[in-house]
């Protein structure tokens, strides 16, 4: 029997994200070829831009992209990975997760730029890399046993795939001269992980004391979180959100 590739439906949220991402890439490419002007300096996030009052860069930097391969693969990952997560969480929580991931990557990038100083304050952060990394972390948690293919050649479980990518990002951040973006991606993944953990604990009636190992009784009045082991995307249930598994 021939195996069929599973392709999740393209949701309206992800469709708009991908359209905006690709449109900005094409517009930037056309302007750069025709007039030598790049939108990355204006729409990408940098200390210099923020110092000049361009606060909108916090919202615009995920959509500006200068690399064709980055634009292609990030768009595909938003579709293939984000689709199942949005189906599991619902649109509202999915958008919150994306916003938290993007904001955390931007803040950490600015802090790293501030520490590095010099010309780094002019180098902008751009693209969906941080958001995609956070989505991969979430996917590795919720669909941990699913098979993904690394470099289109090596099949492995989603949880190991995400660990491998995290290790690569950490290596680039530590040993590459251009590793600032990697720290932004790692921070987005860490923020997404922390947010999912917090929401799952809240859904089970737990709090910070439970995280620290306290034997304090659970708070009542919270919704119960059911552990889901199936490998197919589930429809969102507002009364029983599946933040973790």
CSV table of C-alpha atoms in Angstrom, one decimal:
chain,number,residue,atom,x,y,z
A,1,UNK,CA,0.0,0.0,0.0
A,2,UNK,CA,1.4,3.4,-1.0
A,3,UNK,CA,1.8,5.9,1.8
A,4,UNK,CA,0.0,9.2,1.4
A,5,UNK,CA,1.4,12.5,2.5
A,6,UNK,CA,-0.8,14.2,5.1
A,7,UNK,CA,-1.5,17.8,4.1
A,8,UNK,CA,-3.5,19.9,6.7
A,9,UNK,CA,-6.1,22.3,5.4
A,10,UNK,CA,-4.9,25.9,4.9
A,11,UNK,CA,-6.9,27.9,7.5
A,12,UNK,CA,-8.0,31.5,6.9
A,13,UNK,CA,-5.5,32.8,9.6
A,14,UNK,CA,-2.5,31.0,8.1
A,15,UNK,CA,-3.6,32.0,4.5
A,16,UNK,CA,-3.6,35.7,5.4
A,17,UNK,CA,-0.2,35.3,7.2
A,18,UNK,CA,1.3,33.6,4.2
A,19,UNK,CA,-0.2,36.0,1.7
A,20,UNK,CA,1.2,39.0,3.7
A,21,UNK,CA,4.6,37.3,4.0
A,22,UNK,CA,5.0,36.4,0.3
A,23,UNK,CA,3.6,39.8,-0.8
A,24,UNK,CA,6.1,41.7,1.3
A,25,UNK,CA,8.9,39.5,0.0
A,26,UNK,CA,7.9,40.2,-3.6
A,27,UNK,CA,7.5,43.9,-3.0
A,28,UNK,CA,10.9,44.1,-1.3
A,29,UNK,CA,12.5,42.1,-4.2
A,30,UNK,CA,11.0,44.4,-6.8
A,31,UNK,CA,12.0,47.6,-5.1
A,32,UNK,CA,15.6,46.3,-4.5
A,33,UNK,CA,16.0,45.3,-8.2
A,34,UNK,CA,14.4,48.4,-9.6
A,35,UNK,CA,15.7,51.1,-7.3
A,36,UNK,CA,18.2,49.5,-4.9
A,37,UNK,CA,15.9,50.2,-1.9
A,38,UNK,CA,15.2,47.6,0.7
A,39,UNK,CA,12.3,47.7,3.0
A,40,UNK,CA,14.2,45.6,5.6
A,41,UNK,CA,15.7,48.8,7.2
A,42,UNK,CA,12.3,50.3,7.7
A,43,UNK,CA,10.1,47.3,8.5
A,44,UNK,CA,12.6,45.1,10.2
A,45,UNK,CA,13.1,45.5,13.9
A,46,UNK,CA,16.3,47.3,15.1
A,47,UNK,CA,17.5,49.5,17.9
A,48,UNK,CA,18.2,52.3,15.4
A,49,UNK,CA,14.6,52.1,14.0
A,50,UNK,CA,13.1,51.9,17.5
A,51,UNK,CA,15.2,54.9,18.6
A,52,UNK,CA,13.8,56.9,15.6
A,53,UNK,CA,10.2,56.2,16.7
A,54,UNK,CA,9.4,53.3,14.4
A,55,UNK,CA,7.5,51.4,17.0
A,56,UNK,CA,5.4,49.7,14.3
A,57,UNK,CA,8.5,47.5,13.6
A,58,UNK,CA,7.3,45.2,16.4
A,59,UNK,CA,4.3,44.3,14.2
A,60,UNK,CA,6.0,44.5,10.8
A,61,UNK,CA,9.3,42.6,11.2
A,62,UNK,CA,7.8,39.0,10.9
A,63,UNK,CA,6.4,39.8,7.5
A,64,UNK,CA,9.5,41.3,5.8
A,65,UNK,CA,11.8,38.8,4.2
A,66,UNK,CA,14.8,39.1,1.9
A,67,UNK,CA,15.7,35.5,1.3
A,68,UNK,CA,13.6,33.4,-1.1
A,69,UNK,CA,14.4,30.1,0.7
A,70,UNK,CA,13.4,31.6,4.1
A,71,UNK,CA,10.2,33.0,2.6
A,72,UNK,CA,9.4,29.6,1.0
A,73,UNK,CA,10.1,27.3,3.9
A,74,UNK,CA,8.7,29.6,6.6
A,75,UNK,CA,5.5,29.9,4.7
A,76,UNK,CA,5.3,26.1,4.2
A,77,UNK,CA,5.9,25.4,7.9
A,78,UNK,CA,3.3,27.9,9.0
A,79,UNK,CA,0.9,26.0,6.7
A,80,UNK,CA,1.8,22.4,7.6
A,81,UNK,CA,2.6,22.9,11.3
A,82,UNK,CA,0.4,25.9,12.2
A,83,UNK,CA,-2.7,24.3,10.6
A,84,UNK,CA,-2.8,21.4,13.0
A,85,UNK,CA,-2.1,23.6,16.0
A,86,UNK,CA,-4.8,26.1,15.1
A,87,UNK,CA,-7.2,23.2,14.7
A,88,UNK,CA,-6.3,22.0,18.1
A,89,UNK,CA,-6.3,25.4,19.9
A,90,UNK,CA,-8.8,27.5,18.0
A,91,UNK,CA,-8.1,30.8,16.2
A,92,UNK,CA,-8.1,33.1,19.3
A,93,UNK,CA,-5.5,31.1,21.3
A,94,UNK,CA,-3.5,30.5,18.1
A,95,UNK,CA,-3.2,34.2,17.4
A,96,UNK,CA,-2.2,34.9,21.1
A,97,UNK,CA,0.5,32.3,20.8
A,98,UNK,CA,1.9,33.8,17.6
A,99,UNK,CA,1.8,37.3,19.1
A,100,UNK,CA,3.7,36.2,22.3
A,101,UNK,CA,6.3,34.4,20.2
A,102,UNK,CA,6.9,37.4,17.9
A,103,UNK,CA,7.0,39.9,20.8
A,104,UNK,CA,9.5,37.8,22.9
A,105,UNK,CA,11.8,37.3,19.9
A,106,UNK,CA,11.8,41.0,19.2
A,107,UNK,CA,12.5,42.0,22.8
A,108,UNK,CA,15.4,39.5,23.2
A,109,UNK,CA,16.8,40.6,19.8
A,110,UNK,CA,16.9,44.2,20.9
A,111,UNK,CA,18.5,43.3,24.2
A,112,UNK,CA,21.2,41.3,22.4
A,113,UNK,CA,21.8,44.2,20.0
A,114,UNK,CA,22.1,46.6,22.9
A,115,UNK,CA,24.7,44.4,24.6
A,116,UNK,CA,26.6,43.8,21.3
A,117,UNK,CA,26.6,47.5,20.5
A,118,UNK,CA,28.3,49.0,17.5
A,119,UNK,CA,26.9,48.3,14.1
A,120,UNK,CA,24.6,45.7,15.4
A,121,UNK,CA,22.1,48.3,16.4
A,122,UNK,CA,21.5,48.9,12.7
A,123,UNK,CA,21.0,45.3,11.7
A,124,UNK,CA,17.3,44.5,11.6
A,125,UNK,CA,15.5,41.3,12.7
A,126,UNK,CA,13.2,40.1,10.0
A,127,UNK,CA,11.1,37.1,9.0
A,128,UNK,CA,8.9,34.4,10.5
A,129,UNK,CA,11.8,32.5,12.0
A,130,UNK,CA,10.9,33.1,15.6
A,131,UNK,CA,7.3,32.3,15.2
A,132,UNK,CA,8.0,29.2,13.2
A,133,UNK,CA,10.5,28.0,15.9
A,134,UNK,CA,7.8,28.5,18.6
A,135,UNK,CA,5.3,26.6,16.4
A,136,UNK,CA,7.8,23.7,16.0
A,137,UNK,CA,8.3,23.5,19.8
A,138,UNK,CA,4.5,23.4,20.3
A,139,UNK,CA,4.1,20.8,17.6
A,140,UNK,CA,6.8,18.6,19.2
A,141,UNK,CA,4.9,18.7,22.5
A,142,UNK,CA,1.4,18.1,21.2
A,143,UNK,CA,2.2,15.7,18.3
A,144,UNK,CA,5.4,14.3,19.8
A,145,UNK,CA,5.1,10.9,18.1
A,146,UNK,CA,4.4,12.1,14.6
A,147,UNK,CA,7.1,11.4,12.0
A,148,UNK,CA,8.8,14.4,10.4
A,149,UNK,CA,11.6,14.4,7.9
A,150,UNK,CA,14.8,16.3,8.5
A,151,UNK,CA,16.3,17.7,5.4
A,152,UNK,CA,13.7,15.7,3.4
A,153,UNK,CA,15.9,12.6,4.0
A,154,UNK,CA,15.9,11.5,7.6
A,155,UNK,CA,12.5,10.5,9.2
A,156,UNK,CA,12.3,11.1,13.0
A,157,UNK,CA,9.7,11.7,15.6
A,158,UNK,CA,8.5,15.3,16.0
A,159,UNK,CA,10.0,15.6,19.6
A,160,UNK,CA,13.5,14.7,18.4
A,161,UNK,CA,13.1,16.9,15.3
A,162,UNK,CA,12.4,19.9,17.5
A,163,UNK,CA,15.3,19.0,19.9
A,164,UNK,CA,17.7,18.8,16.9
A,165,UNK,CA,16.5,22.2,15.6
A,166,UNK,CA,16.9,23.8,19.0
A,167,UNK,CA,20.5,22.4,19.2
A,168,UNK,CA,21.3,23.9,15.8
A,169,UNK,CA,19.9,27.3,16.8
A,170,UNK,CA,21.9,27.2,20.1
A,171,UNK,CA,25.1,26.3,18.2
A,172,UNK,CA,24.6,29.2,15.7
A,173,UNK,CA,23.8,31.6,18.6
A,174,UNK,CA,27.0,30.6,20.4
A,175,UNK,CA,29.5,30.3,17.6
A,176,UNK,CA,28.3,32.3,14.7
A,177,UNK,CA,29.1,36.0,14.2
A,178,UNK,CA,25.5,36.4,12.9
A,179,UNK,CA,23.9,34.5,15.7
A,180,UNK,CA,21.7,37.3,17.1
A,181,UNK,CA,18.7,36.1,15.2
A,182,UNK,CA,19.2,32.6,16.6
A,183,UNK,CA,18.8,33.9,20.2
A,184,UNK,CA,15.6,35.7,19.1
A,185,UNK,CA,14.3,32.4,17.7
A,186,UNK,CA,15.3,30.5,20.8
A,187,UNK,CA,13.6,33.0,23.0
A,188,UNK,CA,10.4,32.7,20.9
A,189,UNK,CA,10.4,29.0,21.4
A,190,UNK,CA,11.1,29.4,25.2
A,191,UNK,CA,8.3,31.9,25.5
A,192,UNK,CA,5.9,29.6,23.6
A,193,UNK,CA,6.8,26.7,25.8
A,194,UNK,CA,6.4,28.7,29.0
A,195,UNK,CA,3.0,30.0,27.8
A,196,UNK,CA,1.7,26.5,27.0
A,197,UNK,CA,2.9,25.2,30.3
A,198,UNK,CA,1.3,28.0,32.2
A,199,UNK,CA,-2.0,27.6,30.4
A,200,UNK,CA,-2.0,23.8,30.9
A,201,UNK,CA,-1.4,24.2,34.6
A,202,UNK,CA,-4.2,26.8,34.8
A,203,UNK,CA,-6.6,24.5,33.0
A,204,UNK,CA,-5.7,21.8,35.6
A,205,UNK,CA,-6.3,24.2,38.5
A,206,UNK,CA,-2.6,24.4,39.3
A,207,UNK,CA,-0.3,27.4,40.0
A,208,UNK,CA,3.3,28.5,40.6
A,209,UNK,CA,3.5,26.5,43.8
A,210,UNK,CA,2.6,23.3,42.0
A,211,UNK,CA,5.4,24.0,39.5
A,212,UNK,CA,7.9,24.3,42.3
A,213,UNK,CA,6.8,21.0,43.8
A,214,UNK,CA,4.6,22.3,46.6
A,215,UNK,CA,2.0,20.0,48.0
A,216,UNK,CA,-0.5,22.8,48.3
A,217,UNK,CA,-4.1,21.8,47.3
A,218,UNK,CA,-5.3,22.5,43.8
A,219,UNK,CA,-7.5,25.5,43.3
A,220,UNK,CA,-11.1,24.7,42.4
A,221,UNK,CA,-13.2,26.3,39.7
A,222,UNK,CA,-10.7,25.6,36.8
A,223,UNK,CA,-11.5,23.5,33.8
A,224,UNK,CA,-9.9,20.1,33.6
A,225,UNK,CA,-7.2,19.4,31.0
A,226,UNK,CA,-7.6,16.1,29.3
A,227,UNK,CA,-4.5,14.3,28.0
A,228,UNK,CA,-5.0,13.6,24.3
A,229,UNK,CA,-3.0,10.8,22.7
A,230,UNK,CA,-4.5,10.7,19.2
A,231,UNK,CA,-2.4,11.7,16.3
A,232,UNK,CA,-5.1,13.4,14.2
A,233,UNK,CA,-5.9,17.1,14.4
A,234,UNK,CA,-8.9,17.7,16.7
A,235,UNK,CA,-11.4,20.5,16.5
A,236,UNK,CA,-11.1,23.2,19.1
A,237,UNK,CA,-13.3,22.9,22.1
A,238,UNK,CA,-13.5,26.2,24.1
A,239,UNK,CA,-14.7,24.3,27.2
A,240,UNK,CA,-11.8,21.8,27.1
A,241,UNK,CA,-8.8,23.5,25.5
A,242,UNK,CA,-5.9,21.2,24.6
A,243,UNK,CA,-2.9,23.4,25.2
A,244,UNK,CA,-0.4,20.7,26.0
A,245,UNK,CA,-1.4,17.3,24.8
